[in-house]
């Protein structure tokens, strides 16, 4: 396999450097083998021989009768394969830089070429390349440019608008329509745009699912089990009651001044006995077909629409400055920190009391030891027999 020849040369040069051997390896001018060059500039003869194995022989760089300061391994591989291997090594090094340019090797039918392609499109991402003394000659095959789109009557001067994009996507030319240019055209193209409710149905279904997930979590946290006499973590708390009340009001309220539709019920979103939402997709699609503008206003109208009402409610509950849940969370955090400080003080007091009791215990042990010593001394006393006097 000739592909890793560049890596092989790098290994030879690295080993020579680590061993302080004055030689370098490279591909010979003919591109048919590896040439070893003596860089020590000594008077001796460059000798390469196999000590263990046949590596030098396999690479055709045995010194033989050479009397020069170079040993050329002619015929190790074909020149074309050698070029491919060397270029692949260069391409790999370029790709490892992760500089926004992808390098690859291609065969143009005559030989192998190094190809550089920028990863991002658009005129602002063109490659600025200086080959320097690398020996490469580069030729531009495709210049970096922006995609251009003429909106309007392009054949009439001054009547069309030229729009550019660094990609082939044009998302702001027509409100609500995303355009993608797939090929160039010198003639005008007519676009027929029709309304579709598919994306709206998916978004509303996502909203219903998210609301039901929140409702399920809230039910679990505020649950009361009469059989086991257990409650959820937030059972009976004012904060949970406020969240429940505001959520229920948002999905059952009427939204006046936003158009034809003024409630979720009118567009197919109903509330069941457990407080969860159900979506009638057919009814939602009928509302879209009847008056899509009013349907959009129901959700997006400033200050009055569903989105605005939900954002206001969420801000009142979770706002960083004065949100109900945020304030409660801060209050609990403060309480926890205060309790932790009290526990720390209690621990310090207990440590001091323990040390005092240990000292008392030690002192009592000393007293007991002294008493035991005294008792032993007392026990050692013996009665003195009375003196007898003889006349």
mmCIF file with all atom_site columns, N, CA and C in Angstrom, residues 65-133:
data_model
loop_
_atom_site.group_PDB
_atom_site.id
_atom_site.type_symbol
_atom_site.label_atom_id
_atom_site.label_alt_id
_atom_site.label_comp_id
_atom_site.label_asym_id
_atom_site.label_entity_id
_atom_site.label_seq_id
_atom_site.pdbx_PDB_ins_code
_atom_site.Cartn_x
_atom_site.Cartn_y
_atom_site.Cartn_z
_atom_site.occupancy
_atom_site.B_iso_or_equiv
_atom_site.pdbx_formal_charge
_atom_site.auth_seq_id
_atom_site.auth_comp_id
_atom_site.auth_asym_id
_atom_site.auth_atom_id
_atom_site.pdbx_PDB_model_num
ATOM 1   N N  . UNK A 1 65  ? 27.157  -0.177 -3.045  1.00 0.00 ? 65  UNK A N  1
ATOM 2   C CA . UNK A 1 65  ? 28.482  0.378  -3.340  1.00 0.00 ? 65  UNK A CA 1
ATOM 3   C C  . UNK A 1 65  ? 28.430  1.897  -3.512  1.00 0.00 ? 65  UNK A C  1
ATOM 4   N N  . UNK A 1 66  ? 27.395  2.524  -3.006  1.00 0.00 ? 66  UNK A N  1
ATOM 5   C CA . UNK A 1 66  ? 27.243  3.964  -3.198  1.00 0.00 ? 66  UNK A CA 1
ATOM 6   C C  . UNK A 1 66  ? 28.381  4.722  -2.531  1.00 0.00 ? 66  UNK A C  1
ATOM 7   N N  . UNK A 1 67  ? 28.872  5.686  -3.243  1.00 0.00 ? 67  UNK A N  1
ATOM 8   C CA . UNK A 1 67  ? 29.956  6.524  -2.694  1.00 0.00 ? 67  UNK A CA 1
ATOM 9   C C  . UNK A 1 67  ? 29.519  7.976  -2.589  1.00 0.00 ? 67  UNK A C  1
ATOM 10  N N  . UNK A 1 68  ? 28.258  8.243  -2.854  1.00 0.00 ? 68  UNK A N  1
ATOM 11  C CA . UNK A 1 68  ? 27.747  9.617  -2.783  1.00 0.00 ? 68  UNK A CA 1
ATOM 12  C C  . UNK A 1 68  ? 27.087  9.844  -1.427  1.00 0.00 ? 68  UNK A C  1
ATOM 13  N N  . UNK A 1 69  ? 26.627  11.053 -1.235  1.00 0.00 ? 69  UNK A N  1
ATOM 14  C CA . UNK A 1 69  ? 25.964  11.375 0.032   1.00 0.00 ? 69  UNK A CA 1
ATOM 15  C C  . UNK A 1 69  ? 24.444  11.220 -0.064  1.00 0.00 ? 69  UNK A C  1
ATOM 16  N N  . UNK A 1 70  ? 23.972  10.550 -1.106  1.00 0.00 ? 70  UNK A N  1
ATOM 17  C CA . UNK A 1 70  ? 22.543  10.253 -1.245  1.00 0.00 ? 70  UNK A CA 1
ATOM 18  C C  . UNK A 1 70  ? 22.364  8.805  -1.669  1.00 0.00 ? 70  UNK A C  1
ATOM 19  N N  . UNK A 1 71  ? 21.277  8.203  -1.180  1.00 0.00 ? 71  UNK A N  1
ATOM 20  C CA . UNK A 1 71  ? 20.901  6.847  -1.596  1.00 0.00 ? 71  UNK A CA 1
ATOM 21  C C  . UNK A 1 71  ? 19.466  6.918  -2.089  1.00 0.00 ? 71  UNK A C  1
ATOM 22  N N  . UNK A 1 72  ? 19.273  6.549  -3.346  1.00 0.00 ? 72  UNK A N  1
ATOM 23  C CA . UNK A 1 72  ? 17.985  6.722  -4.011  1.00 0.00 ? 72  UNK A CA 1
ATOM 24  C C  . UNK A 1 72  ? 17.307  5.370  -4.198  1.00 0.00 ? 72  UNK A C  1
ATOM 25  N N  . UNK A 1 73  ? 16.115  5.216  -3.663  1.00 0.00 ? 73  UNK A N  1
ATOM 26  C CA . UNK A 1 73  ? 15.388  3.959  -3.781  1.00 0.00 ? 73  UNK A CA 1
ATOM 27  C C  . UNK A 1 73  ? 14.535  3.909  -5.030  1.00 0.00 ? 73  UNK A C  1
ATOM 28  N N  . UNK A 1 74  ? 15.170  3.900  -6.209  1.00 0.00 ? 74  UNK A N  1
ATOM 29  C CA . UNK A 1 74  ? 14.433  3.863  -7.479  1.00 0.00 ? 74  UNK A CA 1
ATOM 30  C C  . UNK A 1 74  ? 13.568  2.602  -7.556  1.00 0.00 ? 74  UNK A C  1
ATOM 31  N N  . UNK A 1 75  ? 12.376  2.756  -8.150  1.00 0.00 ? 75  UNK A N  1
ATOM 32  C CA . UNK A 1 75  ? 11.548  1.598  -8.446  1.00 0.00 ? 75  UNK A CA 1
ATOM 33  C C  . UNK A 1 75  ? 10.760  1.054  -7.274  1.00 0.00 ? 75  UNK A C  1
ATOM 34  N N  . UNK A 1 76  ? 10.734  1.763  -6.172  1.00 0.00 ? 76  UNK A N  1
ATOM 35  C CA . UNK A 1 76  ? 9.946   1.285  -5.035  1.00 0.00 ? 76  UNK A CA 1
ATOM 36  C C  . UNK A 1 76  ? 8.458   1.284  -5.363  1.00 0.00 ? 76  UNK A C  1
ATOM 37  N N  . UNK A 1 77  ? 8.003   2.288  -6.075  1.00 0.00 ? 77  UNK A N  1
ATOM 38  C CA . UNK A 1 77  ? 6.591   2.361  -6.467  1.00 0.00 ? 77  UNK A CA 1
ATOM 39  C C  . UNK A 1 77  ? 6.489   3.168  -7.748  1.00 0.00 ? 77  UNK A C  1
ATOM 40  N N  . UNK A 1 78  ? 5.293   3.162  -8.334  1.00 0.00 ? 78  UNK A N  1
ATOM 41  C CA . UNK A 1 78  ? 5.052   3.928  -9.547  1.00 0.00 ? 78  UNK A CA 1
ATOM 42  C C  . UNK A 1 78  ? 4.918   5.398  -9.193  1.00 0.00 ? 78  UNK A C  1
ATOM 43  N N  . UNK A 1 79  ? 5.355   6.238  -10.097 1.00 0.00 ? 79  UNK A N  1
ATOM 44  C CA . UNK A 1 79  ? 5.356   7.674  -9.832  1.00 0.00 ? 79  UNK A CA 1
ATOM 45  C C  . UNK A 1 79  ? 3.948   8.191  -9.562  1.00 0.00 ? 79  UNK A C  1
ATOM 46  N N  . UNK A 1 80  ? 2.974   7.655  -10.282 1.00 0.00 ? 80  UNK A N  1
ATOM 47  C CA . UNK A 1 80  ? 1.602   8.135  -10.106 1.00 0.00 ? 80  UNK A CA 1
ATOM 48  C C  . UNK A 1 80  ? 1.082   7.803  -8.718  1.00 0.00 ? 80  UNK A C  1
ATOM 49  N N  . UNK A 1 81  ? 1.349   6.591  -8.266  1.00 0.00 ? 81  UNK A N  1
ATOM 50  C CA . UNK A 1 81  ? 0.931   6.193  -6.925  1.00 0.00 ? 81  UNK A CA 1
ATOM 51  C C  . UNK A 1 81  ? 1.644   7.001  -5.847  1.00 0.00 ? 81  UNK A C  1
ATOM 52  N N  . UNK A 1 82  ? 2.919   7.291  -6.085  1.00 0.00 ? 82  UNK A N  1
ATOM 53  C CA . UNK A 1 82  ? 3.671   8.088  -5.128  1.00 0.00 ? 82  UNK A CA 1
ATOM 54  C C  . UNK A 1 82  ? 3.086   9.485  -5.011  1.00 0.00 ? 82  UNK A C  1
ATOM 55  N N  . UNK A 1 83  ? 2.703   10.074 -6.123  1.00 0.00 ? 83  UNK A N  1
ATOM 56  C CA . UNK A 1 83  ? 2.105   11.408 -6.092  1.00 0.00 ? 83  UNK A CA 1
ATOM 57  C C  . UNK A 1 83  ? 0.804   11.391 -5.315  1.00 0.00 ? 83  UNK A C  1
ATOM 58  N N  . UNK A 1 84  ? 0.008   10.350 -5.537  1.00 0.00 ? 84  UNK A N  1
ATOM 59  C CA . UNK A 1 84  ? -1.260  10.239 -4.820  1.00 0.00 ? 84  UNK A CA 1
ATOM 60  C C  . UNK A 1 84  ? -1.027  10.138 -3.313  1.00 0.00 ? 84  UNK A C  1
ATOM 61  N N  . UNK A 1 85  ? -0.058  9.293  -2.938  1.00 0.00 ? 85  UNK A N  1
ATOM 62  C CA . UNK A 1 85  ? 0.215   9.130  -1.518  1.00 0.00 ? 85  UNK A CA 1
ATOM 63  C C  . UNK A 1 85  ? 0.711   10.404 -0.879  1.00 0.00 ? 85  UNK A C  1
ATOM 64  N N  . UNK A 1 86  ? 1.608   11.113 -1.551  1.00 0.00 ? 86  UNK A N  1
ATOM 65  C CA . UNK A 1 86  ? 2.146   12.356 -1.000  1.00 0.00 ? 86  UNK A CA 1
ATOM 66  C C  . UNK A 1 86  ? 1.054   13.412 -0.883  1.00 0.00 ? 86  UNK A C  1
ATOM 67  N N  . UNK A 1 87  ? 0.197   13.512 -1.903  1.00 0.00 ? 87  UNK A N  1
ATOM 68  C CA . UNK A 1 87  ? -0.872  14.509 -1.874  1.00 0.00 ? 87  UNK A CA 1
ATOM 69  C C  . UNK A 1 87  ? -1.886  14.196 -0.787  1.00 0.00 ? 87  UNK A C  1
ATOM 70  N N  . UNK A 1 88  ? -2.171  12.920 -0.585  1.00 0.00 ? 88  UNK A N  1
ATOM 71  C CA . UNK A 1 88  ? -3.111  12.555 0.478   1.00 0.00 ? 88  UNK A CA 1
ATOM 72  C C  . UNK A 1 88  ? -2.546  12.937 1.848   1.00 0.00 ? 88  UNK A C  1
ATOM 73  N N  . UNK A 1 89  ? -1.256  12.815 1.994   1.00 0.00 ? 89  UNK A N  1
ATOM 74  C CA . UNK A 1 89  ? -0.623  13.216 3.250   1.00 0.00 ? 89  UNK A CA 1
ATOM 75  C C  . UNK A 1 89  ? -0.749  14.724 3.461   1.00 0.00 ? 89  UNK A C  1
ATOM 76  N N  . UNK A 1 90  ? -0.541  15.486 2.391   1.00 0.00 ? 90  UNK A N  1
ATOM 77  C CA . UNK A 1 90  ? -0.701  16.940 2.472   1.00 0.00 ? 90  UNK A CA 1
ATOM 78  C C  . UNK A 1 90  ? -2.152  17.301 2.786   1.00 0.00 ? 90  UNK A C  1
ATOM 79  N N  . UNK A 1 91  ? -3.089  16.625 2.106   1.00 0.00 ? 91  UNK A N  1
ATOM 80  C CA . UNK A 1 91  ? -4.506  16.900 2.336   1.00 0.00 ? 91  UNK A CA 1
ATOM 81  C C  . UNK A 1 91  ? -4.897  16.612 3.782   1.00 0.00 ? 91  UNK A C  1
ATOM 82  N N  . UNK A 1 92  ? -4.367  15.539 4.335   1.00 0.00 ? 92  UNK A N  1
ATOM 83  C CA . UNK A 1 92  ? -4.683  15.185 5.722   1.00 0.00 ? 92  UNK A CA 1
ATOM 84  C C  . UNK A 1 92  ? -4.176  16.249 6.686   1.00 0.00 ? 92  UNK A C  1
ATOM 85  N N  . UNK A 1 93  ? -2.968  16.756 6.430   1.00 0.00 ? 93  UNK A N  1
ATOM 86  C CA . UNK A 1 93  ? -2.412  17.793 7.302   1.00 0.00 ? 93  UNK A CA 1
ATOM 87  C C  . UNK A 1 93  ? -3.243  19.069 7.216   1.00 0.00 ? 93  UNK A C  1
ATOM 88  N N  . UNK A 1 94  ? -3.714  19.415 6.016   1.00 0.00 ? 94  UNK A N  1
ATOM 89  C CA . UNK A 1 94  ? -4.551  20.614 5.863   1.00 0.00 ? 94  UNK A CA 1
ATOM 90  C C  . UNK A 1 94  ? -5.864  20.438 6.608   1.00 0.00 ? 94  UNK A C  1
ATOM 91  N N  . UNK A 1 95  ? -6.484  19.261 6.474   1.00 0.00 ? 95  UNK A N  1
ATOM 92  C CA . UNK A 1 95  ? -7.767  19.013 7.134   1.00 0.00 ? 95  UNK A CA 1
ATOM 93  C C  . UNK A 1 95  ? -7.625  19.007 8.648   1.00 0.00 ? 95  UNK A C  1
ATOM 94  N N  . UNK A 1 96  ? -6.483  18.557 9.147   1.00 0.00 ? 96  UNK A N  1
ATOM 95  C CA . UNK A 1 96  ? -6.268  18.539 10.597  1.00 0.00 ? 96  UNK A CA 1
ATOM 96  C C  . UNK A 1 96  ? -6.178  19.945 11.189  1.00 0.00 ? 96  UNK A C  1
ATOM 97  N N  . UNK A 1 97  ? -5.913  20.940 10.349  1.00 0.00 ? 97  UNK A N  1
ATOM 98  C CA . UNK A 1 97  ? -5.854  22.315 10.829  1.00 0.00 ? 97  UNK A CA 1
ATOM 99  C C  . UNK A 1 97  ? -7.230  22.853 11.185  1.00 0.00 ? 97  UNK A C  1
ATOM 100 N N  . UNK A 1 98  ? -8.294  22.253 10.609  1.00 0.00 ? 98  UNK A N  1
ATOM 101 C CA . UNK A 1 98  ? -9.674  22.687 10.851  1.00 0.00 ? 98  UNK A CA 1
ATOM 102 C C  . UNK A 1 98  ? -9.807  24.196 10.642  1.00 0.00 ? 98  UNK A C  1
ATOM 103 N N  . UNK A 1 99  ? -9.320  24.656 9.508   1.00 0.00 ? 99  UNK A N  1
ATOM 104 C CA . UNK A 1 99  ? -9.295  26.090 9.214   1.00 0.00 ? 99  UNK A CA 1
ATOM 105 C C  . UNK A 1 99  ? -10.452 26.545 8.342   1.00 0.00 ? 99  UNK A C  1
ATOM 106 N N  . UNK A 1 100 ? -11.452 25.683 8.130   1.00 0.00 ? 100 UNK A N  1
ATOM 107 C CA . UNK A 1 100 ? -12.572 26.062 7.279   1.00 0.00 ? 100 UNK A CA 1
ATOM 108 C C  . UNK A 1 100 ? -12.388 25.689 5.832   1.00 0.00 ? 100 UNK A C  1
ATOM 109 N N  . UNK A 1 101 ? -11.325 24.949 5.535   1.00 0.00 ? 101 UNK A N  1
ATOM 110 C CA . UNK A 1 101 ? -11.041 24.501 4.169   1.00 0.00 ? 101 UNK A CA 1
ATOM 111 C C  . UNK A 1 101 ? -10.884 22.984 4.188   1.00 0.00 ? 101 UNK A C  1
ATOM 112 N N  . UNK A 1 102 ? -11.509 22.308 3.234   1.00 0.00 ? 102 UNK A N  1
ATOM 113 C CA . UNK A 1 102 ? -11.409 20.858 3.115   1.00 0.00 ? 102 UNK A CA 1
ATOM 114 C C  . UNK A 1 102 ? -10.550 20.513 1.910   1.00 0.00 ? 102 UNK A C  1
ATOM 115 N N  . UNK A 1 103 ? -9.514  19.699 2.138   1.00 0.00 ? 103 UNK A N  1
ATOM 116 C CA . UNK A 1 103 ? -8.603  19.285 1.070   1.00 0.00 ? 103 UNK A CA 1
ATOM 117 C C  . UNK A 1 103 ? -8.885  17.843 0.689   1.00 0.00 ? 103 UNK A C  1
ATOM 118 N N  . UNK A 1 104 ? -8.748  17.532 -0.578  1.00 0.00 ? 104 UNK A N  1
ATOM 119 C CA . UNK A 1 104 ? -8.941  16.171 -1.066  1.00 0.00 ? 104 UNK A CA 1
ATOM 120 C C  . UNK A 1 104 ? -8.054  15.950 -2.280  1.00 0.00 ? 104 UNK A C  1
ATOM 121 N N  . UNK A 1 105 ? -7.919  14.696 -2.680  1.00 0.00 ? 105 UNK A N  1
ATOM 122 C CA . UNK A 1 105 ? -7.088  14.339 -3.835  1.00 0.00 ? 105 UNK A CA 1
ATOM 123 C C  . UNK A 1 105 ? -7.993  13.764 -4.909  1.00 0.00 ? 105 UNK A C  1
ATOM 124 N N  . UNK A 1 106 ? -7.858  14.252 -6.142  1.00 0.00 ? 106 UNK A N  1
ATOM 125 C CA . UNK A 1 106 ? -8.668  13.750 -7.251  1.00 0.00 ? 106 UNK A CA 1
ATOM 126 C C  . UNK A 1 106 ? -7.774  13.420 -8.436  1.00 0.00 ? 106 UNK A C  1
ATOM 127 N N  . UNK A 1 107 ? -8.268  12.551 -9.286  1.00 0.00 ? 107 UNK A N  1
ATOM 128 C CA . UNK A 1 107 ? -7.548  12.133 -10.495 1.00 0.00 ? 107 UNK A CA 1
ATOM 129 C C  . UNK A 1 107 ? -8.263  12.740 -11.692 1.00 0.00 ? 107 UNK A C  1
ATOM 130 N N  . UNK A 1 108 ? -7.562  13.575 -12.435 1.00 0.00 ? 108 UNK A N  1
ATOM 131 C CA . UNK A 1 108 ? -8.171  14.242 -13.587 1.00 0.00 ? 108 UNK A CA 1
ATOM 132 C C  . UNK A 1 108 ? -7.996  13.444 -14.884 1.00 0.00 ? 108 UNK A C  1
ATOM 133 N N  . UNK A 1 109 ? -7.556  12.200 -14.766 1.00 0.00 ? 109 UNK A N  1
ATOM 134 C CA . UNK A 1 109 ? -7.337  11.363 -15.946 1.00 0.00 ? 109 UNK A CA 1
ATOM 135 C C  . UNK A 1 109 ? -5.910  11.367 -16.411 1.00 0.00 ? 109 UNK A C  1
ATOM 136 N N  . UNK A 1 110 ? -5.158  12.373 -15.995 1.00 0.00 ? 110 UNK A N  1
ATOM 137 C CA . UNK A 1 110 ? -3.744  12.466 -16.351 1.00 0.00 ? 110 UNK A CA 1
ATOM 138 C C  . UNK A 1 110 ? -2.876  12.198 -15.129 1.00 0.00 ? 110 UNK A C  1
ATOM 139 N N  . UNK A 1 111 ? -3.261  12.747 -14.018 1.00 0.00 ? 111 UNK A N  1
ATOM 140 C CA . UNK A 1 111 ? -2.513  12.569 -12.778 1.00 0.00 ? 111 UNK A CA 1
ATOM 141 C C  . UNK A 1 111 ? -3.372  12.974 -11.600 1.00 0.00 ? 111 UNK A C  1
ATOM 142 N N  . UNK A 1 112 ? -2.737  13.040 -10.449 1.00 0.00 ? 112 UNK A N  1
ATOM 143 C CA . UNK A 1 112 ? -3.464  13.388 -9.231  1.00 0.00 ? 112 UNK A CA 1
ATOM 144 C C  . UNK A 1 112 ? -3.280  14.857 -8.916  1.00 0.00 ? 112 UNK A C  1
ATOM 145 N N  . UNK A 1 113 ? -4.372  15.463 -8.404  1.00 0.00 ? 113 UNK A N  1
ATOM 146 C CA . UNK A 1 113 ? -4.362  16.880 -8.067  1.00 0.00 ? 113 UNK A CA 1
ATOM 147 C C  . UNK A 1 113 ? -4.853  17.080 -6.632  1.00 0.00 ? 113 UNK A C  1
ATOM 148 N N  . UNK A 1 114 ? -4.350  18.128 -5.999  1.00 0.00 ? 114 UNK A N  1
ATOM 149 C CA . UNK A 1 114 ? -4.814  18.521 -4.669  1.00 0.00 ? 114 UNK A CA 1
ATOM 150 C C  . UNK A 1 114 ? -5.927  19.545 -4.843  1.00 0.00 ? 114 UNK A C  1
ATOM 151 N N  . UNK A 1 115 ? -7.085  19.270 -4.285  1.00 0.00 ? 115 UNK A N  1
ATOM 152 C CA . UNK A 1 115 ? -8.245  20.163 -4.418  1.00 0.00 ? 115 UNK A CA 1
ATOM 153 C C  . UNK A 1 115 ? -8.588  20.770 -3.058  1.00 0.00 ? 115 UNK A C  1
ATOM 154 N N  . UNK A 1 116 ? -8.770  22.083 -3.029  1.00 0.00 ? 116 UNK A N  1
ATOM 155 C CA . UNK A 1 116 ? -9.141  22.811 -1.820  1.00 0.00 ? 116 UNK A CA 1
ATOM 156 C C  . UNK A 1 116 ? -10.522 23.413 -2.008  1.00 0.00 ? 116 UNK A C  1
ATOM 157 N N  . UNK A 1 117 ? -11.426 23.136 -1.075  1.00 0.00 ? 117 UNK A N  1
ATOM 158 C CA . UNK A 1 117 ? -12.791 23.647 -1.143  1.00 0.00 ? 117 UNK A CA 1
ATOM 159 C C  . UNK A 1 117 ? -13.126 24.291 0.194   1.00 0.00 ? 117 UNK A C  1
ATOM 160 N N  . UNK A 1 118 ? -13.607 25.548 0.155   1.00 0.00 ? 118 UNK A N  1
ATOM 161 C CA . UNK A 1 118 ? -13.978 26.228 1.386   1.00 0.00 ? 118 UNK A CA 1
ATOM 162 C C  . UNK A 1 118 ? -15.272 25.623 1.922   1.00 0.00 ? 118 UNK A C  1
ATOM 163 N N  . UNK A 1 119 ? -15.386 25.530 3.243   1.00 0.00 ? 119 UNK A N  1
ATOM 164 C CA . UNK A 1 119 ? -16.544 24.873 3.853   1.00 0.00 ? 119 UNK A CA 1
ATOM 165 C C  . UNK A 1 119 ? -17.803 25.739 3.816   1.00 0.00 ? 119 UNK A C  1
ATOM 166 N N  . UNK A 1 120 ? -17.638 27.057 3.888   1.00 0.00 ? 120 UNK A N  1
ATOM 167 C CA . UNK A 1 120 ? -18.788 27.956 3.886   1.00 0.00 ? 120 UNK A CA 1
ATOM 168 C C  . UNK A 1 120 ? -18.914 28.632 2.530   1.00 0.00 ? 120 UNK A C  1
ATOM 169 N N  . UNK A 1 121 ? -20.169 28.861 2.117   1.00 0.00 ? 121 UNK A N  1
ATOM 170 C CA . UNK A 1 121 ? -20.420 29.481 0.824   1.00 0.00 ? 121 UNK A CA 1
ATOM 171 C C  . UNK A 1 121 ? -20.467 31.001 0.958   1.00 0.00 ? 121 UNK A C  1
ATOM 172 N N  . UNK A 1 122 ? -20.505 31.681 -0.173  1.00 0.00 ? 122 UNK A N  1
ATOM 173 C CA . UNK A 1 122 ? -20.616 33.132 -0.177  1.00 0.00 ? 122 UNK A CA 1
ATOM 174 C C  . UNK A 1 122 ? -19.298 33.811 -0.506  1.00 0.00 ? 122 UNK A C  1
ATOM 175 N N  . UNK A 1 123 ? -19.412 35.035 -1.047  1.00 0.00 ? 123 UNK A N  1
ATOM 176 C CA . UNK A 1 123 ? -18.219 35.759 -1.481  1.00 0.00 ? 123 UNK A CA 1
ATOM 177 C C  . UNK A 1 123 ? -17.311 36.143 -0.321  1.00 0.00 ? 123 UNK A C  1
ATOM 178 N N  . UNK A 1 124 ? -17.868 36.279 0.877   1.00 0.00 ? 124 UNK A N  1
ATOM 179 C CA . UNK A 1 124 ? -17.049 36.660 2.028   1.00 0.00 ? 124 UNK A CA 1
ATOM 180 C C  . UNK A 1 124 ? -16.176 35.514 2.516   1.00 0.00 ? 124 UNK A C  1
ATOM 181 N N  . UNK A 1 125 ? -16.359 34.317 1.970   1.00 0.00 ? 125 UNK A N  1
ATOM 182 C CA . UNK A 1 125 ? -15.597 33.155 2.415   1.00 0.00 ? 125 UNK A CA 1
ATOM 183 C C  . UNK A 1 125 ? -14.631 32.647 1.338   1.00 0.00 ? 125 UNK A C  1
ATOM 184 N N  . UNK A 1 126 ? -14.207 33.522 0.436   1.00 0.00 ? 126 UNK A N  1
ATOM 185 C CA . UNK A 1 126 ? -13.290 33.095 -0.600  1.00 0.00 ? 126 UNK A CA 1
ATOM 186 C C  . UNK A 1 126 ? -11.927 32.751 -0.004  1.00 0.00 ? 126 UNK A C  1
ATOM 187 N N  . UNK A 1 127 ? -11.209 31.857 -0.686  1.00 0.00 ? 127 UNK A N  1
ATOM 188 C CA . UNK A 1 127 ? -9.888  31.423 -0.230  1.00 0.00 ? 127 UNK A CA 1
ATOM 189 C C  . UNK A 1 127 ? -8.830  32.411 -0.702  1.00 0.00 ? 127 UNK A C  1
ATOM 190 N N  . UNK A 1 128 ? -8.007  32.866 0.237   1.00 0.00 ? 128 UNK A N  1
ATOM 191 C CA . UNK A 1 128 ? -6.833  33.672 -0.106  1.00 0.00 ? 128 UNK A CA 1
ATOM 192 C C  . UNK A 1 128 ? -5.627  32.763 0.077   1.00 0.00 ? 128 UNK A C  1
ATOM 193 N N  . UNK A 1 129 ? -4.979  32.391 -1.034  1.00 0.00 ? 129 UNK A N  1
ATOM 194 C CA . UNK A 1 129 ? -3.968  31.338 -1.019  1.00 0.00 ? 129 UNK A CA 1
ATOM 195 C C  . UNK A 1 129 ? -2.643  31.860 -1.535  1.00 0.00 ? 129 UNK A C  1
ATOM 196 N N  . UNK A 1 130 ? -1.603  31.600 -0.756  1.00 0.00 ? 130 UNK A N  1
ATOM 197 C CA . UNK A 1 130 ? -0.239  31.939 -1.166  1.00 0.00 ? 130 UNK A CA 1
ATOM 198 C C  . UNK A 1 130 ? 0.568   30.644 -1.152  1.00 0.00 ? 130 UNK A C  1
ATOM 199 N N  . UNK A 1 131 ? 0.900   30.133 -2.339  1.00 0.00 ? 131 UNK A N  1
ATOM 200 C CA . UNK A 1 131 ? 1.632   28.866 -2.432  1.00 0.00 ? 131 UNK A CA 1
ATOM 201 C C  . UNK A 1 131 ? 3.056   28.998 -1.928  1.00 0.00 ? 131 UNK A C  1
ATOM 202 N N  . UNK A 1 132 ? 3.594   30.212 -1.939  1.00 0.00 ? 132 UNK A N  1
ATOM 203 C CA . UNK A 1 132 ? 4.945   30.434 -1.425  1.00 0.00 ? 132 UNK A CA 1
ATOM 204 C C  . UNK A 1 132 ? 5.964   29.560 -2.138  1.00 0.00 ? 132 UNK A C  1
ATOM 205 N N  . UNK A 1 133 ? 6.821   28.905 -1.364  1.00 0.00 ? 133 UNK A N  1
ATOM 206 C CA . UNK A 1 133 ? 7.868   28.049 -1.923  1.00 0.00 ? 133 UNK A CA 1
ATOM 207 C C  . UNK A 1 133 ? 7.487   26.573 -1.841  1.00 0.00 ? 133 UNK A C  1
#
